[in-house]
CSV table of C-alpha atoms in Angstrom, one decimal:
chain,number,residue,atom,x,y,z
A,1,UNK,CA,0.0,0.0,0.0
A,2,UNK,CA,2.2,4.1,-0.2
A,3,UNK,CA,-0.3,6.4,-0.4
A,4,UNK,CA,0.9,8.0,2.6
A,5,UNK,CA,-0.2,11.0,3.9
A,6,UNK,CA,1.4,13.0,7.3
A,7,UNK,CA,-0.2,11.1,9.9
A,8,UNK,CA,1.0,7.7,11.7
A,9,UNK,CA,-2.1,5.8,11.1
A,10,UNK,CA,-1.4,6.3,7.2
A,11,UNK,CA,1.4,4.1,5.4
A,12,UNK,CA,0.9,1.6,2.8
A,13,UNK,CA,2.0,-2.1,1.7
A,14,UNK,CA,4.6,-3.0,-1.1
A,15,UNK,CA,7.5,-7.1,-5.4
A,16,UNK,CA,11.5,-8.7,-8.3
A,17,UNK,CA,12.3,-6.7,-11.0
A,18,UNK,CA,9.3,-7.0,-13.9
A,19,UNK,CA,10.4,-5.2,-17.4
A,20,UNK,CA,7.8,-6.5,-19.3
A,21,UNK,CA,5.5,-5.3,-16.4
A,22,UNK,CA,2.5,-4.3,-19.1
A,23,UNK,CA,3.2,-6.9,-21.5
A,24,UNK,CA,2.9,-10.1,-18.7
A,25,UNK,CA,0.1,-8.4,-16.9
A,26,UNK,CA,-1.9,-8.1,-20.3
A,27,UNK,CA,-1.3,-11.9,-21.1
A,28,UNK,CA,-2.1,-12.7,-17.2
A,29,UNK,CA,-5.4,-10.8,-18.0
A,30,UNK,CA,-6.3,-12.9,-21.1
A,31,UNK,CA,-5.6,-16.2,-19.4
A,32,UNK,CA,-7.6,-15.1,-16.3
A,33,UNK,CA,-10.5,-14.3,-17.8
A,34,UNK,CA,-10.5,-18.1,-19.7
A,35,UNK,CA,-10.2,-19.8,-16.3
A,36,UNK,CA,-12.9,-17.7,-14.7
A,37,UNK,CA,-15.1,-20.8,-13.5
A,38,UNK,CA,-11.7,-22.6,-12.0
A,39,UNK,CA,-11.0,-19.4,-9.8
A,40,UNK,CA,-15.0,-19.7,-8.6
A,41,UNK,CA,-14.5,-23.5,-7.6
A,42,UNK,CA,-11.0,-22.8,-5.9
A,43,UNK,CA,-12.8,-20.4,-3.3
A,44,UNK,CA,-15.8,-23.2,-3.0
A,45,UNK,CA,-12.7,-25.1,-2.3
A,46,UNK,CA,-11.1,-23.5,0.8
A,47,UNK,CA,-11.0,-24.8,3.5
A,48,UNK,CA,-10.8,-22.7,7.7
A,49,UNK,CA,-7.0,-21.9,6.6
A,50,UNK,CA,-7.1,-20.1,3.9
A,51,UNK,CA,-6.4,-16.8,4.5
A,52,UNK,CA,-9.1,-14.6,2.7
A,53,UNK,CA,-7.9,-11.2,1.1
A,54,UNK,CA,-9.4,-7.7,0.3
A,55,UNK,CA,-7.7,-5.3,-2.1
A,56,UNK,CA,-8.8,-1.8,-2.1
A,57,UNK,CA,-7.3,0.0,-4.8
A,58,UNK,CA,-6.8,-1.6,-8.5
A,59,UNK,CA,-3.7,1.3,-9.7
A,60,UNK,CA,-0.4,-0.8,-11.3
A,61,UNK,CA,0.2,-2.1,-7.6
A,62,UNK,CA,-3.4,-3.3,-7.2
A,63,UNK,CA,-3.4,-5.1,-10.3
A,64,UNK,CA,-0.4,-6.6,-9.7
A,65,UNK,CA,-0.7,-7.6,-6.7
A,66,UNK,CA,-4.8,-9.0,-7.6
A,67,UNK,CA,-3.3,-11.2,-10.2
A,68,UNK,CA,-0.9,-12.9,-8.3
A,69,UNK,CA,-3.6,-13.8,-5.7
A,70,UNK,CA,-5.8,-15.2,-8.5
A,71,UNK,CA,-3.0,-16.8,-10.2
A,72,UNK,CA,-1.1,-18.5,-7.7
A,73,UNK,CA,-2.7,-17.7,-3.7
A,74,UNK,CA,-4.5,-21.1,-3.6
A,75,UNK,CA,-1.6,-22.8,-3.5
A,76,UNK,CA,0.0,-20.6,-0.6
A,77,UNK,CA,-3.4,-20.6,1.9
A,78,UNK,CA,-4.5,-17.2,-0.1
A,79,UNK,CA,-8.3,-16.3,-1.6
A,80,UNK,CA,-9.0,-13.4,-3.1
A,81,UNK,CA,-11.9,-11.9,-1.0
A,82,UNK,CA,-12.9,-9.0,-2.7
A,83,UNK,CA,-11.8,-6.0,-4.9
A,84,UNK,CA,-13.1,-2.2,-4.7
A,85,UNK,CA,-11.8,0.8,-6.7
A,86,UNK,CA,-12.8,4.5,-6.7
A,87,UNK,CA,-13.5,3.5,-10.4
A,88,UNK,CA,-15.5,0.4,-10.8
A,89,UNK,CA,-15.6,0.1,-14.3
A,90,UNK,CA,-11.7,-0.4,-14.7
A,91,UNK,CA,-12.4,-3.6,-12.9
A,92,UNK,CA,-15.0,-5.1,-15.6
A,93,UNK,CA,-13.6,-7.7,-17.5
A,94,UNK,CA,-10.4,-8.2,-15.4
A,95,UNK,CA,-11.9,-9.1,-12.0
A,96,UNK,CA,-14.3,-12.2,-12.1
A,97,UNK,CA,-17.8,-10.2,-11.5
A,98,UNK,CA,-18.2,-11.5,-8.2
A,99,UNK,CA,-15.3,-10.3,-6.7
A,100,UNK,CA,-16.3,-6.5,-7.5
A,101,UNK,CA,-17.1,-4.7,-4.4
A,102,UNK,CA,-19.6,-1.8,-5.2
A,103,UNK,CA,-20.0,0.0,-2.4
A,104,UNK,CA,-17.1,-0.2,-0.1
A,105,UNK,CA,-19.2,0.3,3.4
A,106,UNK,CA,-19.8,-3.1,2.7
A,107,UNK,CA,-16.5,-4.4,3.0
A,108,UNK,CA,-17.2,-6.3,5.8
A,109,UNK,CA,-19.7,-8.3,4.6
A,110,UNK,CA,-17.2,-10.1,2.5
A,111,UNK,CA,-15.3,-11.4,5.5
A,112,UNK,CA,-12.0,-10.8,5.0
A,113,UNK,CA,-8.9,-12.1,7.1
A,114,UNK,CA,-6.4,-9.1,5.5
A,115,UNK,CA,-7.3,-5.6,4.0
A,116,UNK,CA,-4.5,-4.7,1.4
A,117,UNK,CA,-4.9,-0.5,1.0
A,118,UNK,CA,-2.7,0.6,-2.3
A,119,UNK,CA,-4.8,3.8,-3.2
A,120,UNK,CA,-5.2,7.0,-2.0
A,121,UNK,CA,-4.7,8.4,1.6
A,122,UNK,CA,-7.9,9.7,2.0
A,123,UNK,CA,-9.3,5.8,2.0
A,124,UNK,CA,-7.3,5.4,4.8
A,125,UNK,CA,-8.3,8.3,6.7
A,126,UNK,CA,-12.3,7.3,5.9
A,127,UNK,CA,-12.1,3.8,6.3
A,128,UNK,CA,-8.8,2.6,8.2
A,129,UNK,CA,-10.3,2.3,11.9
A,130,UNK,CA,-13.2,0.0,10.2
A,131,UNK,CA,-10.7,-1.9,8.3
A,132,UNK,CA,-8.8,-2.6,11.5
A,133,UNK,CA,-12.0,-3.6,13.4
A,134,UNK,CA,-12.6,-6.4,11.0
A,135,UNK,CA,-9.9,-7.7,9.6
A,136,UNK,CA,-5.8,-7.2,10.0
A,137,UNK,CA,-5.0,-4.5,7.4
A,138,UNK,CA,-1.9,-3.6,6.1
A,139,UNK,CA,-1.4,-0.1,7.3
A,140,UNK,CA,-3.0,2.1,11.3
A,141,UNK,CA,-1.7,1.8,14.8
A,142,UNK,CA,-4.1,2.3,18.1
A,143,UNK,CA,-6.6,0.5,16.9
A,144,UNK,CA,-4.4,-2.9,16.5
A,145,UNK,CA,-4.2,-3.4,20.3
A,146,UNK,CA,-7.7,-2.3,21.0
A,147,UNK,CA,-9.2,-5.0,18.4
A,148,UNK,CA,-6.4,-7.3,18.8
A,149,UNK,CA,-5.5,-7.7,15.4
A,150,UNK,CA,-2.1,-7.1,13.9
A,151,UNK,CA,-1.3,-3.2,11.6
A,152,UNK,CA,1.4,-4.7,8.8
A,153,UNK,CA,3.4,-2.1,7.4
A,154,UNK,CA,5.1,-3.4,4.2
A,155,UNK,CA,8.6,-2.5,4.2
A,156,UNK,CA,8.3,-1.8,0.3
A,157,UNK,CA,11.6,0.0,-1.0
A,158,UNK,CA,12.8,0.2,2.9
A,159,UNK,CA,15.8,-1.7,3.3
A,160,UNK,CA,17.0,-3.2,6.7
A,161,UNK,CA,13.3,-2.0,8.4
A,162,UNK,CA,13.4,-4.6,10.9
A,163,UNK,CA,16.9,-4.1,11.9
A,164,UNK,CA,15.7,-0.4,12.3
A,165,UNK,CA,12.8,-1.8,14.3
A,166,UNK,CA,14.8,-4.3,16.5
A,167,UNK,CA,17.2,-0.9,17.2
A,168,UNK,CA,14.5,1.3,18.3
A,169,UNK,CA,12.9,-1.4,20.0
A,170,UNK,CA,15.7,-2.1,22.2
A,171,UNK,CA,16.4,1.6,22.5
A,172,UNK,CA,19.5,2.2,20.4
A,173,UNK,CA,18.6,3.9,18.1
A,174,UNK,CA,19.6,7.7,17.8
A,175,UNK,CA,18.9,8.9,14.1
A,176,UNK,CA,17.6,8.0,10.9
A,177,UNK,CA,17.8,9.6,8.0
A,178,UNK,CA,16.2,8.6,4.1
A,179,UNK,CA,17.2,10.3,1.0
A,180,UNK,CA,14.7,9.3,-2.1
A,181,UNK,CA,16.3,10.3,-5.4
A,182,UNK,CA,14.5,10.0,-8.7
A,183,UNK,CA,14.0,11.4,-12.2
A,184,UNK,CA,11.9,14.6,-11.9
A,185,UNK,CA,9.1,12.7,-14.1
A,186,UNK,CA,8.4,10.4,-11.2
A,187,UNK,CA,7.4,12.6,-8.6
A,188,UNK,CA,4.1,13.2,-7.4
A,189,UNK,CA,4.4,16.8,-5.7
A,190,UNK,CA,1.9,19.1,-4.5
A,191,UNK,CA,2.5,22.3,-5.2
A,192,UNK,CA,4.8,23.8,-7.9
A,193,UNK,CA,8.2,23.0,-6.3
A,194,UNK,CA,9.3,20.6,-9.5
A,195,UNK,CA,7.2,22.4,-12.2
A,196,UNK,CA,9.7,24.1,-13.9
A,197,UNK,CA,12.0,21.1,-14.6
A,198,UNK,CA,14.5,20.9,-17.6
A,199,UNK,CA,15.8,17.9,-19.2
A,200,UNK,CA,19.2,17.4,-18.5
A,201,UNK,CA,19.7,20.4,-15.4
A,202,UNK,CA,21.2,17.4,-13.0
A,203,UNK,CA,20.5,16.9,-9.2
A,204,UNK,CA,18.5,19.1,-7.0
A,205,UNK,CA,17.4,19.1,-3.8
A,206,UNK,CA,13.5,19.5,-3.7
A,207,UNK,CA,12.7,19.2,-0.4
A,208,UNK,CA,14.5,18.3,3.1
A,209,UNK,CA,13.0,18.0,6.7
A,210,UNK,CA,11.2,15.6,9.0
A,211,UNK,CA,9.0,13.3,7.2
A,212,UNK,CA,6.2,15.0,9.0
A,213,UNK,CA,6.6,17.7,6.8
A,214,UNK,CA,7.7,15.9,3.7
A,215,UNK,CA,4.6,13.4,3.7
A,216,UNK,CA,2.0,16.0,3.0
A,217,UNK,CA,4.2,17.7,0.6
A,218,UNK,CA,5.0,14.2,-1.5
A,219,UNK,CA,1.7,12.4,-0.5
A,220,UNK,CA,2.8,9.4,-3.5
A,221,UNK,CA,6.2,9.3,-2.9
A,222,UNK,CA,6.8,9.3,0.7
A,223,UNK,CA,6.0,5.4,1.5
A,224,UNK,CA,9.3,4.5,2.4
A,225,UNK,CA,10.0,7.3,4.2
A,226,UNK,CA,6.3,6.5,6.1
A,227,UNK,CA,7.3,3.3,6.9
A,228,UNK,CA,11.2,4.1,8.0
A,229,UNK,CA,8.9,6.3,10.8
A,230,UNK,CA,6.5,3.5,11.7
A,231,UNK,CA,10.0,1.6,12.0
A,232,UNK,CA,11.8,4.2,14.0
A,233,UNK,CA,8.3,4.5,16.4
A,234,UNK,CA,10.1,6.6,19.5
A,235,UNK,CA,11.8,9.1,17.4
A,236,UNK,CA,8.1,9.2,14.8
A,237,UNK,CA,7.4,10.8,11.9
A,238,UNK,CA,8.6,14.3,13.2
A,239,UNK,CA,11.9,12.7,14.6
A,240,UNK,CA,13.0,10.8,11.4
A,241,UNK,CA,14.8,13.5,9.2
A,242,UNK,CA,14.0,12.8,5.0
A,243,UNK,CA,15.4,14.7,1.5
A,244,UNK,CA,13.6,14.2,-1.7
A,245,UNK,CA,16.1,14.6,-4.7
A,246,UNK,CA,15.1,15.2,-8.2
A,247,UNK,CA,18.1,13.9,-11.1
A,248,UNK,CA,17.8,14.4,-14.6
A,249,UNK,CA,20.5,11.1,-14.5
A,250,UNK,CA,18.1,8.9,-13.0
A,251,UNK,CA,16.6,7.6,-15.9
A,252,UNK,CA,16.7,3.9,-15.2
A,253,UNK,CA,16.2,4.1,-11.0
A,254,UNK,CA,15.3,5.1,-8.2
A,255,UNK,CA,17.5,5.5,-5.6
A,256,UNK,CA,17.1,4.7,-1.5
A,257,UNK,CA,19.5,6.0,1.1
A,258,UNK,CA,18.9,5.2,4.5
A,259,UNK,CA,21.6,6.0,7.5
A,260,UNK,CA,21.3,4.7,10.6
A,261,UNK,CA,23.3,6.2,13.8
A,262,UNK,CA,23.3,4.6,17.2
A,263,UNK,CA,24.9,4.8,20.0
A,264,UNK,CA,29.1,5.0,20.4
A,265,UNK,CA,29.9,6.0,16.5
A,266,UNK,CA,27.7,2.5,15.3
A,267,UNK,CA,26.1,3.6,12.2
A,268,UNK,CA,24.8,1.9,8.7
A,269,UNK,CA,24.7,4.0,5.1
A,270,UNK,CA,22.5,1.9,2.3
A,271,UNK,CA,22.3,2.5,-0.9
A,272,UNK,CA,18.9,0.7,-2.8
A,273,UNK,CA,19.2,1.1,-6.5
A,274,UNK,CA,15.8,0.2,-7.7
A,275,UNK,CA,14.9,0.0,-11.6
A,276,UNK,CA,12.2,1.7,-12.8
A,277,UNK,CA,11.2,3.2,-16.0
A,278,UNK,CA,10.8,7.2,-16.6
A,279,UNK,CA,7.5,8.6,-14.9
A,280,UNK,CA,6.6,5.7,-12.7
A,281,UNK,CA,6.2,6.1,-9.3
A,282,UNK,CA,6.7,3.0,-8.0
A,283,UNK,CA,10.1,1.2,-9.0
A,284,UNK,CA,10.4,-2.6,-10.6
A,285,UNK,CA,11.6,-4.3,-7.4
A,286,UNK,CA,9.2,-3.3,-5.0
A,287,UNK,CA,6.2,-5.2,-6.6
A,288,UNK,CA,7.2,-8.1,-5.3
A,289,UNK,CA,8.4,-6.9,-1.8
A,290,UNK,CA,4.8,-5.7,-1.1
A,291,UNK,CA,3.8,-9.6,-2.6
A,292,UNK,CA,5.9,-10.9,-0.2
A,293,UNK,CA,5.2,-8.9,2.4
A,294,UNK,CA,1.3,-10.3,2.3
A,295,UNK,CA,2.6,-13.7,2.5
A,296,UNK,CA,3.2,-13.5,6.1
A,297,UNK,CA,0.5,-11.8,7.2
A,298,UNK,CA,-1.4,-14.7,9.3
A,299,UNK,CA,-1.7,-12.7,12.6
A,300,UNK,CA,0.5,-11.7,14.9
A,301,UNK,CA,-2.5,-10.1,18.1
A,302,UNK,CA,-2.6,-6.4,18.2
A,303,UNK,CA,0.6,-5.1,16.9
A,304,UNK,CA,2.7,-3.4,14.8
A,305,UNK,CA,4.4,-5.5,12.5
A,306,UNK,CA,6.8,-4.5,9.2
A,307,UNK,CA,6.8,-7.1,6.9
């Protein structure tokens, strides 16, 4: 899920490098649609462990992430539950009919295990507390412990997000800082910070802060910085420092920075190089990091968990 906006309840979900990414989804489409009737007997099929899922949200990540459940999640303990999007009729003819939730107030009447959020913030803000009181969702944090189900945050393009968790959770951890650099044509800004961009002009520092400020500011861009925060809980979203980088070089990835400091001079500088072709938002790899992030989401009682 990154739609992330500049609260803590609001952080998303997030798969190896695809560079046919349109191409195989097309064909996955096609062969979908001629084993409709198999899908329908595989959820008559399932049995009390199968793990039923909800997708709100059928962008690039929604679809991707969709199709692997209805290709391959009956053999891994998944069934696709459900699927709602802001635009119902993008779903006709590439979601078996059945599966199309209309009205998403009803969400719960489709009894899902896991709610997978990968659209926009504001779903989050509307529906997030009822998401968590029905089903473990991928994203929200009071209400896990209060309903006693488990908030997953997908690690996405985040690398080492446990180890950042285990450090604050143990309390050495002092800093953490993230640096997301990309071509200008990938950013989702508000405002008209990046609006007068030329081809070939090099780096530039768009925006720096805490990622408090930077989430509101780069409400599409900001997941990994969101869930670095939800990693780093006790120094939060205002403590965790972020720079958002704009380079004309970047045409073939984005890049992740993350640097650690704890205590006596211990510290840890990444450097994530994901592809990712010019104008998208979301880079090759981290399709299947948000795939695999659903995989273990079987319940771990009212907590946060990064996966």
């Amino acid at each position: 899920m990154i739609n992330c906006s500049c609260s803590e309840s609001n952080f998303v979900l997030s798969f190896p490098m695809i560079p046919c990414f349109e191409l195989w989804l097309d064909i996955a489409l096609q062969r979908r649609q001629s084993c409709g009737e198999a899908y329908r007997n595989q959820i008559m099929a399932t049995n009390s462990n199968t793990l039923r899922v909800g997708v709100v949200g059928y962008g690039h990540l929604g679809q991707f992430l969709v199709n692997k459940l209805l290709e391959a999640g009956a053999g891994l303990g998944l069934v696709l539950g459900f699927v709602w999007n802001r635009n119902p009729s993008k779903l006709v003819g590439s979601v078996p009919a059945e599966l199309i939730l209309q009205d998403l107030s009803s969400f719960a009447k489709r009894r899902c295990d896991v709610i997978v959020e990968v659209c926009h913030p504001q779903i989050v803000r509307d529906f997030g507390l009822k998401f968590l009181s029905e089903a473990h969702f991928m994203k929200l944090r009071q209400a896990s412990l209060q309903h006693g189900r488990t908030l997953y945050v997908p690690s996405g393009a985040l690398w080492g997000g446990q180890d950042i968790q285990r450090m604050n959770d143990s309390g050495t951890l002092k800093a953490l800082f993230i640096r997301m650099s990309k071509h200008p044509s990938c950013f989702r800004l508000t405002g008209d910070v990046l609006s007068d961009w030329t081809e070939g002009e090099g780096r530039r520092v768009l925006l720096r802060g805490s990622v408090a400020d930077l989430c509101p500011l780069a409400p599409n861009n900001v997941n990994t910085m969101a869930a670095a925060a939800v990693a780093a809980g006790k120094l939060g979203f205002t403590g965790v420092q972020g720079e958002i980088v704009s380079d004309t070089a970047l045409k073939d990835f984005h890049v992740v920075e993350v640097e650690v400091t704890g205590p006596d001079g211990f510290s840890v500088h990444t450097v994530r190089r994901n592809p990712a072709k010019l104008g998208a938002v979301t880079g090759s790899a981290t399709y299947n990091s948000f795939w695999n992030s659903l995989l273990i989401c079987r319940g771990h009682g009212g907590r946060v968990y990064l996966c």
